[in-house]
Each structure stands twice: as structure tokens, then as C-alpha cells.
Amino acid sequence: MGSLTISNKILDKYFGYLKNLDNNAKKNLIIKLTKSIETKSKKSFDIKSVFGAWEDDRTSDEIISEIKSSRVEKRNNPSLG
């Protein structure tokens, strides 16, 4: 989530509203604000982990042949209209 930067003048306005809260509400607000600034460690993600060499027992000619044989031409398939 992004953060919002506001001026001291605006903070003073908010404080004007919040200072009238009862002590319990102020404590709850302090707890929530404190939790919101605690940094949680993000799990590290190595982009290299999603890349890899193609692993297959077939030869390149066999793979190319399979790709070509699986092609469907539009005019040969009436359901594609």
C-alpha cells in the first residue's frame, strides 16, 4: 500500500479532532498506528528461480514435428466459422 504525506498543518487539524477522544480510544489508535509503522520482512524472491532450460527427452526435430502436426487451419475446421 502506498503512503500519504501530509503537512503539519493538516496533522494539527486531525489532532484537534482526536484529542477529544477518550483515553481508551486514544490507546487503541496508538496501537494501530504503531503496528502500521512496524516493518514486516518481505520474503525474498529470486527472479532467476522462474527461469530454466527446457527439459524434454525429444529431439528438436520431434518437437517441431509435433508442433506442426498440432496446428489447425481455420478452413479445415467448420466450427471456427
Tab-separated table of C-alpha atoms in Angstrom:
chain	number	residue	atom	x	y	z
A	1	MET	CA	0.000	0.000	0.000
A	2	GLY	CA	1.316	3.475	-0.776
A	3	SER	CA	1.918	6.119	1.811
A	4	LEU	CA	0.362	9.549	2.143
A	5	THR	CA	2.467	12.548	3.083
A	6	ILE	CA	0.623	15.421	4.737
A	7	SER	CA	1.732	18.726	6.179
A	8	ASN	CA	1.999	19.626	9.861
A	9	LYS	CA	-0.950	21.980	9.429
A	10	ILE	CA	-3.179	19.096	8.375
A	11	LEU	CA	-1.785	16.915	11.179
A	12	ASP	CA	-2.702	19.659	13.664
A	13	LYS	CA	-6.264	19.630	12.324
A	14	TYR	CA	-6.509	15.858	12.781
A	15	PHE	CA	-5.061	16.165	16.268
A	16	GLY	CA	-7.708	18.764	17.063
A	17	TYR	CA	-10.364	16.128	16.387
A	18	LEU	CA	-8.502	13.242	18.020
A	19	LYS	CA	-7.539	14.978	21.273
A	20	ASN	CA	-11.177	14.856	22.358
A	21	LEU	CA	-11.300	11.048	22.197
A	22	ASP	CA	-11.497	9.107	25.444
A	23	ASN	CA	-8.278	7.513	26.726
A	24	ASN	CA	-9.243	4.008	25.616
A	25	ALA	CA	-9.858	5.151	22.040
A	26	LYS	CA	-6.546	7.050	22.066
A	27	LYS	CA	-4.684	3.934	23.259
A	28	ASN	CA	-6.299	1.830	20.535
A	29	LEU	CA	-5.364	4.443	17.968
A	30	ILE	CA	-1.758	4.477	19.230
A	31	ILE	CA	-1.592	0.676	18.966
A	32	LYS	CA	-2.931	0.709	15.418
A	33	LEU	CA	-0.589	3.492	14.343
A	34	THR	CA	2.373	1.713	15.928
A	35	LYS	CA	1.518	-1.544	14.152
A	36	SER	CA	1.199	0.321	10.867
A	37	ILE	CA	4.798	1.564	11.049
A	38	GLU	CA	6.358	-1.739	12.071
A	39	THR	CA	8.123	-3.137	9.059
A	40	LYS	CA	7.374	-6.691	8.166
A	41	SER	CA	10.132	-8.583	6.451
A	42	LYS	CA	9.178	-9.460	2.928
A	43	LYS	CA	10.035	-12.887	1.648
A	44	SER	CA	12.917	-12.600	-0.745
A	45	PHE	CA	12.136	-13.647	-4.276
A	46	ASP	CA	14.827	-14.574	-6.722
A	47	ILE	CA	13.599	-13.879	-10.253
A	48	LYS	CA	16.095	-16.406	-11.557
A	49	SER	CA	14.072	-19.162	-9.901
A	50	VAL	CA	11.315	-18.836	-12.534
A	51	PHE	CA	13.672	-19.297	-15.449
A	52	GLY	CA	15.223	-22.526	-16.616
A	53	ALA	CA	16.188	-24.577	-19.574
A	54	TRP	CA	13.568	-26.536	-21.442
A	55	GLU	CA	13.721	-30.134	-20.294
A	56	ASP	CA	12.488	-32.722	-22.738
A	57	ASP	CA	13.626	-36.152	-23.928
A	58	ARG	CA	12.540	-35.471	-27.505
A	59	THR	CA	14.863	-34.140	-30.155
A	60	SER	CA	14.290	-30.686	-31.575
A	61	ASP	CA	13.050	-32.258	-34.831
A	62	GLU	CA	10.476	-34.306	-32.929
A	63	ILE	CA	9.247	-31.227	-31.060
A	64	ILE	CA	8.993	-29.204	-34.281
A	65	SER	CA	7.136	-32.045	-35.973
A	66	GLU	CA	4.660	-32.280	-33.085
A	67	ILE	CA	4.039	-28.515	-33.158
A	68	LYS	CA	3.438	-28.548	-36.897
A	69	SER	CA	1.103	-31.548	-36.696
A	70	SER	CA	-0.973	-29.951	-33.950
A	71	ARG	CA	-1.698	-26.837	-35.989
A	72	VAL	CA	-5.289	-26.408	-37.082
A	73	GLU	CA	-6.166	-24.398	-40.143
A	74	LYS	CA	-9.328	-22.384	-39.930
A	75	ARG	CA	-10.751	-23.545	-43.255
A	76	ASN	CA	-10.437	-27.222	-42.217
A	77	ASN	CA	-12.479	-26.717	-39.056
A	78	PRO	CA	-16.061	-25.623	-39.771
A	79	SER	CA	-16.791	-24.982	-36.072
A	80	LEU	CA	-14.430	-21.976	-36.135
A	81	GLY	CA	-16.608	-20.419	-38.804
